[in-house]
Short mmCIF file of C-alpha atoms and ligand atoms in Angstrom, two decimals:
data_model
loop_
_atom_site.label_atom_id
_atom_site.label_comp_id
_atom_site.label_asym_id
_atom_site.label_seq_id
_atom_site.Cartn_x
_atom_site.Cartn_y
_atom_site.Cartn_z
CA MET A 1 0.00 0.00 0.00
CA SER A 2 2.98 2.27 0.25
CA LYS A 3 2.89 4.92 -2.38
CA ALA A 4 5.97 6.30 -4.07
CA ARG A 5 4.69 9.81 -3.57
CA LYS A 6 3.65 10.80 -0.10
CA SER A 7 0.94 13.27 0.76
CA PRO A 8 2.11 16.80 1.69
CA ARG A 9 0.98 16.19 5.30
CA ILE A 10 3.13 13.09 5.56
CA GLU A 11 6.09 14.90 3.96
CA LYS A 12 5.66 17.67 6.47
CA ALA A 13 5.58 15.17 9.35
CA ILE A 14 8.80 13.57 8.11
CA GLN A 15 10.56 16.94 8.01
CA PHE A 16 9.15 17.89 11.40
CA ALA A 17 10.32 14.66 13.05
CA THR A 18 13.72 14.75 11.32
CA ALA A 19 14.33 18.24 12.71
CA ALA A 20 13.10 17.24 16.18
CA HIS A 21 15.35 14.16 16.41
CA GLU A 22 18.35 15.97 14.91
CA GLY A 23 21.54 14.94 16.69
CA GLN A 24 19.97 11.88 18.33
CA PHE A 25 21.24 8.40 17.59
CA ARG A 26 20.12 4.87 18.19
CA ARG A 27 22.23 2.26 19.96
CA SER A 28 23.16 0.87 16.58
CA GLY A 29 24.71 4.21 15.65
CA ASP A 30 22.00 5.02 13.11
CA PRO A 31 20.42 8.47 13.21
CA TYR A 32 17.36 8.25 15.48
CA ILE A 33 14.97 9.27 12.70
CA SER A 34 15.59 5.91 11.02
CA HIS A 35 13.35 4.33 13.68
CA PRO A 36 10.21 6.51 13.30
CA LEU A 37 10.60 6.24 9.53
CA ALA A 38 10.72 2.46 9.74
CA VAL A 39 7.63 2.43 11.99
CA MET A 40 5.89 4.68 9.48
CA LYS A 41 6.75 2.28 6.69
CA ILE A 42 5.27 -0.61 8.66
CA VAL A 43 1.89 1.02 9.34
CA GLU A 44 1.87 2.25 5.76
CA ASP A 45 2.33 -1.32 4.54
CA TRP A 46 -0.49 -2.40 6.82
CA GLY A 47 -2.69 0.01 4.87
CA MET A 48 -3.50 2.34 7.75
CA ASP A 49 -5.05 5.77 7.32
CA GLU A 50 -3.06 9.00 6.94
CA ASP A 51 -3.45 10.17 10.54
CA THR A 52 -2.04 6.90 11.80
CA ILE A 53 0.90 7.12 9.38
CA ILE A 54 1.67 10.67 10.53
CA ALA A 55 1.34 9.72 14.19
CA ALA A 56 3.78 6.87 13.55
CA VAL A 57 6.39 9.31 12.22
CA LEU A 58 5.89 11.54 15.23
CA HIS A 59 5.44 8.83 17.86
CA ASP A 60 8.67 9.46 19.77
CA THR A 61 8.84 13.25 19.44
CA VAL A 62 6.89 14.19 22.57
CA GLU A 63 8.70 11.71 24.76
CA ASP A 64 12.23 12.19 23.45
CA THR A 65 12.46 15.74 22.09
CA SER A 66 11.37 19.25 23.00
CA VAL A 67 8.25 18.98 20.86
CA THR A 68 5.01 19.32 22.81
CA LEU A 69 1.61 17.83 22.21
CA GLN A 70 0.33 21.34 21.60
CA ASP A 71 2.87 21.75 18.75
CA ILE A 72 1.58 18.58 17.15
CA LYS A 73 -2.02 19.63 17.54
CA GLU A 74 -1.29 22.95 15.84
CA GLN A 75 0.71 21.42 13.01
CA PHE A 76 -1.15 18.19 12.36
CA GLY A 77 -4.53 18.41 14.02
CA GLU A 78 -6.34 16.93 16.97
CA GLN A 79 -6.55 13.33 15.73
CA VAL A 80 -2.80 13.00 15.23
CA ALA A 81 -2.11 14.63 18.60
CA PHE A 82 -4.53 12.20 20.24
CA LEU A 83 -2.77 9.21 18.70
CA VAL A 84 0.72 10.43 19.60
CA ASP A 85 -0.47 11.11 23.14
CA GLY A 86 -1.79 7.56 23.37
CA VAL A 87 1.49 6.03 22.23
CA THR A 88 3.46 8.25 24.60
CA LYS A 89 1.25 7.38 27.56
CA LEU A 90 1.56 3.73 26.88
CA GLY A 91 5.35 3.92 27.11
CA THR A 92 6.08 0.35 27.86
CA ALA A 93 3.16 -1.99 28.14
CA ARG A 94 3.92 -2.60 31.80
CA SER A 95 3.98 0.96 33.02
CA GLY A 96 1.00 1.67 30.82
CA MET A 97 -0.90 -1.17 32.33
CA ARG A 98 0.03 -0.34 35.89
CA ASP A 99 -1.69 2.94 35.19
CA ILE A 100 -4.83 1.15 34.15
CA ASP A 101 -5.26 -0.52 37.49
CA THR A 102 -6.81 2.71 38.67
CA TYR A 103 -9.57 2.31 36.14
CA LEU A 104 -9.86 -1.37 35.93
CA PRO A 105 -8.45 -3.37 38.79
CA GLN A 106 -10.78 -6.28 38.09
CA THR A 107 -9.69 -7.36 34.67
CA ARG A 108 -6.49 -8.90 33.45
CA ASP A 109 -7.57 -8.57 29.88
CA ASN A 110 -4.56 -6.97 28.27
CA LEU A 111 -6.32 -5.62 25.23
CA LEU A 112 -8.96 -3.82 27.24
CA ARG A 113 -6.34 -2.58 29.70
CA LEU A 114 -4.20 -1.24 26.88
CA LEU A 115 -7.19 0.39 25.24
CA VAL A 116 -8.10 2.16 28.43
CA ALA A 117 -4.50 3.26 28.93
CA THR A 118 -4.24 4.70 25.45
CA GLY A 119 -7.52 6.53 25.16
CA SER A 120 -9.52 3.71 23.61
CA ASP A 121 -8.45 4.15 20.02
CA ILE A 122 -7.26 0.87 18.61
CA ARG A 123 -4.97 2.72 16.17
CA VAL A 124 -2.72 3.63 19.10
CA LEU A 125 -2.12 -0.08 19.60
CA ILE A 126 -1.43 -0.54 15.92
CA ILE A 127 1.32 2.09 16.10
CA LYS A 128 2.62 0.51 19.29
CA LEU A 129 2.73 -2.90 17.60
CA ALA A 130 4.64 -1.44 14.64
CA ASP A 131 7.02 0.32 17.07
CA ARG A 132 7.63 -2.96 18.89
CA LEU A 133 8.12 -4.85 15.65
CA HIS A 134 10.86 -2.49 14.52
CA ASN A 135 12.50 -2.55 17.94
CA LEU A 136 12.55 -6.35 17.73
CA ARG A 137 14.03 -6.30 14.26
CA THR A 138 16.86 -4.14 15.60
CA LEU A 139 17.15 -5.83 18.98
CA SER A 140 20.68 -7.12 18.41
CA ALA A 141 22.05 -3.62 19.06
CA LEU A 142 20.87 -3.65 22.69
CA PRO A 143 22.67 -5.13 25.71
CA PRO A 144 21.60 -8.72 26.56
CA ASP A 145 19.55 -7.90 29.68
CA LYS A 146 17.47 -5.38 27.74
CA GLN A 147 17.07 -7.82 24.88
CA LYS A 148 15.66 -10.46 27.22
CA LYS A 149 13.30 -8.01 28.90
CA ILE A 150 11.86 -6.72 25.64
CA ALA A 151 11.64 -10.21 24.18
CA LYS A 152 9.82 -11.57 27.23
CA GLU A 153 7.34 -8.73 27.26
CA THR A 154 6.71 -9.34 23.59
CA LEU A 155 5.82 -12.98 24.17
CA GLU A 156 3.62 -12.11 27.12
CA VAL A 157 1.80 -9.08 25.83
CA PHE A 158 2.37 -8.06 22.23
CA ALA A 159 2.34 -11.35 20.35
CA PRO A 160 -0.92 -12.44 22.04
CA LEU A 161 -2.29 -9.00 21.23
CA ALA A 162 -1.43 -9.42 17.56
CA ASP A 163 -3.16 -12.78 17.72
CA ARG A 164 -6.30 -11.29 19.22
CA LEU A 165 -6.35 -8.76 16.43
CA ASN A 166 -5.92 -11.68 14.00
CA MET A 167 -2.69 -10.17 12.63
CA GLY A 168 -1.14 -13.54 11.86
CA ARG A 169 1.90 -12.41 9.95
CA LEU A 170 2.83 -9.93 12.67
CA ARG A 171 2.29 -12.46 15.45
CA VAL A 172 4.59 -14.98 13.79
CA GLU A 173 7.39 -12.50 13.16
CA MET A 174 7.22 -10.98 16.64
CA ALA A 175 7.01 -14.29 18.46
CA ASP A 176 9.86 -15.90 16.51
CA ILE A 177 12.27 -13.00 16.97
CA ALA A 178 11.38 -12.70 20.65
CA PHE A 179 11.69 -16.43 21.29
CA SER A 180 15.13 -16.47 19.68
CA TYR A 181 16.28 -14.06 22.42
CA VAL A 182 14.37 -15.61 25.31
CA ASN A 183 15.56 -19.15 24.63
CA PRO A 184 18.19 -19.15 21.85
CA LYS A 185 19.16 -22.78 22.36
CA ARG A 186 15.64 -24.12 22.03
CA TYR A 187 14.94 -21.75 19.18
CA HIS A 188 17.79 -23.17 17.12
CA GLU A 189 16.89 -26.77 17.98
CA LEU A 190 13.34 -26.31 16.78
CA ALA A 191 14.26 -24.24 13.74
CA ASP A 192 16.55 -27.11 12.82
CA ILE A 193 13.80 -29.70 13.21
CA ILE A 194 11.47 -27.67 11.01
CA GLU A 195 14.10 -27.17 8.34
CA LYS A 196 15.08 -30.84 8.23
CA TYR A 197 11.48 -31.93 8.13
CA ASN A 198 10.70 -29.57 5.30
CA LEU A 199 13.69 -30.80 3.33
CA SER A 200 12.68 -34.42 3.79
CA ALA A 201 9.08 -33.67 2.87
CA GLU A 202 9.91 -31.59 -0.18
CA LYS A 203 9.44 -34.35 -2.75
CA THR A 204 6.14 -35.51 -1.25
CA MET A 205 4.87 -31.96 -1.08
CA GLN A 206 5.63 -31.35 -4.72
CA LYS A 207 3.88 -34.53 -5.69
CA ILE A 208 0.79 -33.72 -3.63
CA GLN A 209 0.73 -30.18 -4.86
CA LYS A 210 0.71 -31.51 -8.41
CA GLU A 211 -2.04 -34.05 -7.74
CA VAL A 212 -4.25 -31.52 -6.02
CA SER A 213 -3.64 -28.87 -8.68
CA GLU A 214 -4.65 -31.27 -11.42
CA ALA A 215 -7.80 -32.36 -9.59
CA LEU A 216 -8.84 -28.78 -8.92
CA GLY A 217 -8.09 -27.88 -12.54
CA ARG A 218 -10.36 -30.68 -13.74
CA GLU A 219 -13.19 -29.17 -11.69
CA LYS A 220 -12.43 -25.73 -13.14
CA ILE A 221 -11.73 -24.22 -9.74
CA LYS A 222 -9.50 -21.15 -9.78
CA PHE A 223 -6.93 -21.43 -6.99
CA GLN A 224 -3.50 -20.60 -5.65
CA ILE A 225 -1.58 -23.25 -3.76
CA SER A 226 1.55 -22.85 -1.66
CA GLY A 227 3.37 -24.49 1.19
CA ARG A 228 3.18 -22.89 4.59
CA VAL A 229 6.03 -23.34 7.03
CA LYS A 230 5.21 -23.66 10.70
CA SER A 231 6.73 -20.98 12.88
CA VAL A 232 9.26 -21.93 15.53
CA TYR A 233 7.36 -20.44 18.42
CA SER A 234 4.07 -22.10 17.52
CA LEU A 235 5.85 -25.44 17.31
CA HIS A 236 7.36 -24.75 20.73
CA LYS A 237 3.93 -24.03 22.19
CA LYS A 238 2.32 -27.02 20.54
CA LEU A 239 5.04 -29.36 21.80
CA ALA A 240 4.56 -28.02 25.32
CA LYS A 241 0.86 -28.87 25.02
CA HIS A 242 1.60 -32.41 23.82
CA ASN A 243 4.31 -33.35 26.33
CA GLN A 244 7.06 -32.73 23.78
CA ASN A 245 5.77 -35.59 21.67
CA MET A 246 6.67 -34.86 18.03
CA GLY A 247 4.35 -37.67 16.95
CA GLU A 248 1.39 -35.50 17.91
CA ILE A 249 2.36 -32.68 15.59
CA TYR A 250 0.53 -33.11 12.31
CA ASP A 251 0.91 -29.69 10.83
CA LEU A 252 4.66 -29.26 10.50
CA THR A 253 4.05 -28.96 6.81
CA ALA A 254 0.84 -27.65 5.43
CA LEU A 255 -0.45 -26.69 2.05
CA ARG A 256 -2.55 -23.60 1.76
CA ILE A 257 -5.12 -23.29 -0.99
CA ILE A 258 -6.72 -19.94 -1.72
CA VAL A 259 -9.88 -19.88 -3.82
CA ASN A 260 -12.41 -17.31 -4.98
CA ASP A 261 -15.43 -17.96 -2.79
CA ILE A 262 -16.86 -20.00 0.06
CA THR A 263 -18.52 -22.55 -2.22
CA ASP A 264 -15.13 -23.28 -3.78
CA CYS A 265 -13.66 -23.75 -0.29
CA TYR A 266 -16.05 -26.61 0.43
CA LEU A 267 -15.70 -28.03 -3.09
CA THR A 268 -11.94 -28.03 -2.65
CA LEU A 269 -12.26 -29.79 0.70
CA GLY A 270 -14.38 -32.48 -0.96
CA ILE A 271 -11.87 -32.92 -3.77
CA ILE A 272 -8.99 -33.31 -1.31
CA HIS A 273 -10.95 -35.92 0.64
CA SER A 274 -11.62 -37.81 -2.58
CA LEU A 275 -7.86 -37.94 -3.22
CA TYR A 276 -6.60 -38.73 0.29
CA MET A 277 -7.98 -40.22 3.43
CA PRO A 278 -8.96 -37.57 5.99
CA MET A 279 -7.86 -38.22 9.58
CA SER A 280 -10.92 -38.44 11.77
CA GLY A 281 -11.50 -35.58 14.14
CA ARG A 282 -9.14 -33.31 12.28
CA ILE A 283 -11.51 -31.51 9.96
CA LYS A 284 -12.07 -28.02 11.30
CA ASP A 285 -14.65 -25.71 9.84
CA TYR A 286 -13.54 -22.25 10.91
CA ILE A 287 -15.69 -20.80 8.15
CA ALA A 288 -18.99 -21.78 9.73
CA MET A 289 -17.50 -21.25 13.17
CA PRO A 290 -14.76 -18.63 13.03
CA LYS A 291 -12.20 -18.47 15.83
CA GLN A 292 -12.82 -15.80 18.41
CA ASN A 293 -10.41 -13.44 16.71
CA GLY A 294 -12.35 -13.76 13.45
CA TYR A 295 -9.99 -16.24 11.78
CA GLN A 296 -11.71 -18.23 9.03
CA SER A 297 -10.49 -21.24 7.04
CA LEU A 298 -11.18 -24.91 6.52
CA HIS A 299 -8.51 -27.19 7.96
CA THR A 300 -8.14 -30.87 7.30
CA THR A 301 -5.36 -33.36 7.91
CA VAL A 302 -5.06 -36.24 5.46
CA ILE A 303 -2.98 -39.38 5.00
CA THR A 304 -1.53 -39.82 1.54
CA LYS A 305 -1.17 -43.12 -0.32
CA ASP A 306 2.45 -43.38 0.80
CA LYS A 307 1.39 -42.78 4.43
CA LYS A 308 2.52 -39.19 4.71
CA ILE A 309 0.46 -36.91 6.96
CA ILE A 310 -0.25 -33.47 5.70
CA GLU A 311 -2.50 -30.57 6.65
CA PHE A 312 -4.49 -28.46 4.21
CA GLN A 313 -5.79 -24.98 4.90
CA ILE A 314 -8.45 -23.72 2.52
CA ARG A 315 -9.75 -20.17 2.45
CA THR A 316 -10.90 -17.33 0.21
CA HIS A 317 -8.67 -14.38 -0.69
CA GLU A 318 -10.56 -12.19 1.73
CA MET A 319 -10.18 -14.67 4.59
CA HIS A 320 -6.49 -14.90 3.77
CA GLU A 321 -6.10 -11.15 4.01
CA TYR A 322 -7.77 -11.17 7.42
CA ALA A 323 -5.71 -14.10 8.64
CA GLU A 324 -2.47 -12.38 7.66
CA ARG A 325 -3.22 -8.74 8.38
CA GLY A 326 -6.23 -8.98 10.68
CA LEU A 327 -7.40 -5.75 12.14
CA ALA A 328 -5.16 -3.79 9.79
CA ALA A 329 -6.93 -5.36 6.82
CA SER A 330 -10.23 -4.47 8.41
CA PHE A 331 -9.15 -0.89 8.55
CA TYR A 332 -8.11 -0.91 4.98
CA TYR A 333 -11.37 -2.31 3.71
CA ASN A 334 -13.69 -0.89 6.28
CA GLU A 335 -12.34 2.45 7.36
CA GLN A 336 -15.39 4.10 5.91
CA LYS A 337 -17.83 1.54 7.24
CA LEU A 338 -16.20 1.57 10.64
CA THR A 339 -16.78 5.27 11.17
CA GLU A 340 -20.32 4.88 9.94
CA ASN A 341 -20.83 1.93 12.18
CA TYR A 342 -19.71 4.01 15.12
CA LYS A 343 -22.08 6.83 14.34
CA THR A 344 -25.22 4.91 13.46
CA GLY A 345 -24.78 1.79 15.53
CA LYS A 346 -25.65 -0.15 12.40
CA ILE A 347 -24.22 -3.57 12.19
CA GLN A 348 -22.03 -4.72 9.37
CA HIS A 349 -22.22 -8.26 8.09
CA LEU A 350 -18.54 -8.32 7.49
CA PRO A 351 -16.31 -8.63 9.27
CA THR A 352 -17.80 -9.92 12.47
CA ASN A 353 -14.42 -9.57 14.12
CA LEU A 354 -14.75 -5.80 14.09
CA LEU A 355 -17.81 -5.75 16.26
CA TRP A 356 -16.15 -6.84 19.46
CA ILE A 357 -13.41 -4.29 18.91
CA THR A 358 -15.99 -1.53 18.59
CA GLU A 359 -17.59 -2.83 21.75
CA LEU A 360 -14.24 -2.84 23.50
CA GLN A 361 -13.41 0.68 22.36
CA GLU A 362 -16.74 1.94 23.64
CA THR A 363 -16.23 0.25 26.98
CA ALA A 364 -12.74 1.66 27.30
CA ALA A 365 -14.03 5.15 26.47
CA LYS A 366 -16.68 4.87 29.18
CA LEU A 367 -14.16 3.70 31.73
CA ARG A 368 -11.86 6.58 30.92
CA ALA A 369 -14.72 9.01 31.27
CA GLY A 370 -15.15 7.68 34.79
CA LYS A 371 -18.48 5.99 34.09
CA LYS A 372 -19.38 2.97 36.16
CA ILE A 373 -19.34 -0.30 34.30
CA ASP A 374 -20.86 -3.49 35.59
CA ILE A 375 -17.75 -5.62 35.44
CA LYS A 376 -19.69 -8.85 35.68
CA LYS A 377 -21.73 -8.01 32.61
CA LEU A 378 -18.65 -6.69 30.86
CA ARG A 379 -16.87 -9.96 31.50
CA LEU A 380 -19.76 -11.88 30.08
CA ASN A 381 -19.82 -9.75 27.02
CA LEU A 382 -16.21 -9.37 26.20
CA PHE A 383 -14.33 -12.24 27.65
CA ALA A 384 -16.66 -15.16 27.85
CA ASP A 385 -17.19 -17.47 24.95
CA LYS A 386 -18.95 -16.08 21.99
CA ILE A 387 -21.62 -18.02 20.22
CA PHE A 388 -22.24 -17.74 16.52
CA VAL A 389 -25.82 -17.82 15.33
CA TYR A 390 -27.28 -17.40 11.88
CA THR A 391 -29.90 -15.30 10.21
CA PRO A 392 -32.24 -17.26 7.91
CA LYS A 393 -30.17 -15.89 5.03
CA GLY A 394 -27.05 -17.42 6.51
CA ASP A 395 -25.28 -14.32 7.85
CA ILE A 396 -23.26 -15.05 10.95
CA ILE A 397 -23.87 -12.94 14.02
CA ASP A 398 -21.60 -13.32 17.04
CA LEU A 399 -23.09 -12.83 20.47
CA PRO A 400 -21.92 -13.47 24.00
CA LYS A 401 -22.93 -16.83 25.43
CA GLY A 402 -26.24 -16.42 27.27
CA SER A 403 -27.76 -14.07 24.71
CA LEU A 404 -31.52 -14.13 24.10
CA PRO A 405 -33.55 -13.56 20.92
CA LEU A 406 -33.99 -9.85 21.64
CA ASP A 407 -30.22 -9.40 21.91
CA PHE A 408 -29.99 -10.89 18.45
CA ALA A 409 -32.78 -8.66 17.14
CA TYR A 410 -31.19 -5.50 18.50
CA ARG A 411 -27.89 -6.50 16.99
CA LEU A 412 -29.49 -6.77 13.57
CA HIS A 413 -31.01 -3.34 13.93
CA SER A 414 -32.55 -1.39 16.78
CA GLU A 415 -35.72 -0.96 14.73
CA ILE A 416 -36.03 -4.70 14.37
CA GLY A 417 -35.60 -5.04 18.11
CA GLU A 418 -38.30 -2.49 18.77
CA HIS A 419 -40.97 -4.31 16.77
CA VAL A 420 -40.37 -7.91 17.79
CA THR A 421 -43.48 -10.06 18.18
CA GLY A 422 -41.87 -13.47 18.37
CA VAL A 423 -39.00 -15.68 17.33
CA LYS A 424 -38.44 -18.88 15.42
CA ILE A 425 -35.36 -20.80 16.41
CA ASN A 426 -34.32 -23.47 13.92
CA GLY A 427 -37.76 -23.17 12.36
CA LYS A 428 -39.71 -23.64 15.62
CA MET A 429 -41.69 -20.93 17.38
CA SER A 430 -39.87 -20.27 20.64
CA SER A 431 -40.22 -18.04 23.68
CA LEU A 432 -38.26 -14.80 23.98
CA ASN A 433 -36.64 -16.26 27.11
CA THR A 434 -34.89 -19.01 25.17
CA LYS A 435 -31.12 -18.87 25.47
CA LEU A 436 -29.57 -18.99 22.01
CA GLN A 437 -27.18 -21.83 21.28
CA HIS A 438 -24.14 -21.93 19.05
CA GLY A 439 -25.25 -22.64 15.49
CA ASP A 440 -28.94 -21.72 15.94
CA ILE A 441 -30.77 -20.24 12.98
CA VAL A 442 -32.76 -17.35 14.38
CA GLU A 443 -35.68 -15.75 12.61
CA ILE A 444 -37.16 -12.66 14.21
CA LEU A 445 -40.86 -11.95 13.62
CA THR A 446 -41.90 -8.31 13.72
CA SER A 447 -44.97 -6.17 13.36
CA LYS A 448 -45.04 -2.44 12.73
CA ASN A 449 -47.71 -1.99 15.35
CA ARG A 450 -45.65 -3.43 18.18
CA THR A 451 -43.37 -1.21 20.21
CA ALA A 452 -40.70 -1.87 22.80
CA ARG A 453 -41.86 -2.98 26.26
CA GLU A 454 -40.47 -2.03 29.61
CA SER A 455 -40.94 -5.59 30.90
CA TRP A 456 -38.31 -6.80 28.44
CA LEU A 457 -35.68 -5.22 30.68
CA LEU A 458 -36.48 -7.76 33.38
CA ASP A 459 -35.62 -11.07 31.78
CA LYS A 460 -35.56 -10.87 28.01
CA ILE A 461 -32.39 -8.88 27.48
CA PHE A 462 -28.87 -10.02 28.22
CA THR A 463 -26.40 -7.76 26.41
CA PRO A 464 -25.71 -4.16 27.46
CA HIS A 465 -25.96 -3.18 23.80
CA ALA A 466 -29.58 -4.28 23.52
CA ARG A 467 -30.38 -2.88 26.95
CA GLN A 468 -29.06 0.51 25.97
CA LYS A 469 -31.00 0.58 22.69
CA LEU A 470 -34.18 -0.52 24.42
CA ARG A 471 -33.83 2.11 27.15
CA ALA A 472 -33.39 4.81 24.52
CA GLN A 473 -36.56 3.68 22.75
CA LEU A 474 -38.55 3.52 25.97
CA SER A 475 -37.63 7.05 26.98
CA ARG A 476 -38.40 8.29 23.49
CA ASN A 477 -41.82 6.66 23.49
CA LYS A 478 -42.78 8.17 26.84
MN1 LIG B 1 9.57 4.12 19.15
#
């Protein structure tokens, strides 16, 4: 996404930061400005908006130079100043989070804590992640004790954060660099295992790739196929889970197939299963049931004719973008929609993974404003398991576990919620007290003549979102 020609505002920010950091150097001996420029390049590549790019260039000016927040506000506007302030406040994740305890002693949820600390704009965290990524890439210049500290914090806070934002590529790079500093010996052992395995599997992989490509070609499916190499840190974690038993690791090598649409995903799965024997219990449909961070794909592990075990991951181009770039991709495709969503409260069908972030940002904003939040409800909404239910048309709506039909209706649209007369769950008329289950198909029945009822507040509403919408309608109708 990086353009050869930068906007005049970005050019101005580069000059401004270069002047501010004049005479400062990094440990490596490079001029300090090389760091903000590299961070800028990263958020630019992630496809972030102009304010975020500018804030990335300026992110260390307030902390490390004589530039003030007021200067930035005057030169680059309120939004940029707000973002820079957030990054500055965060400092290191630890000190930032210690600060949050004032607001939120009850939760250990790092993402929410960081959002509260930074003024509840997720873009601050994006800049912070880019900042951390560049610091990791240049970590060799620091003394060993600092290296270890930064690496450990990365594994504990930032890599999981990238995962929660479904930024797969970032998570892998961060975790692998960090792990190589935290436990260099183990890192090299495992990297070695992966490399040897890949070398030994190369011939088989080529053969399978050819077989699959031909079969897909016969069915006229358009596709891209490539090998995906398992990251060192994820192998380390998986081995820890399986008592270091390599025999339990089936996805050391995987083939990834990217197709045009969801129908082709399932067709491709069928074709693969007609070629090779699927291992039972290892078919995972993350399309129908996305992971909590919004990750979607079909996974299957098969046994080939010559008894080789291999995993396939099948997804559409769009799912691939989300899996690799996550929240950043969402910004790129949905920047417009996201702002709209914020203003109107309208729900978007895609991507579902944005909704919880919006929810989280709103919660963080409330907490910062000193508003009381019912932590128990908040927990239920943000941290407990989500369920995924379907509209009759097949759109997926994610809701917190325990949600009721009216919660679903208000999520579709507050006007739908207002006029509910009944609900069909999986085709059967059901009561409005019925707890929705994962996978339910929910059809809301409405009538124009019905309006919202106060009694619903008692036992027919579970989510704060629906409660808030209902309250607004009740007070309007008074
Ligand atoms: Mn920095």
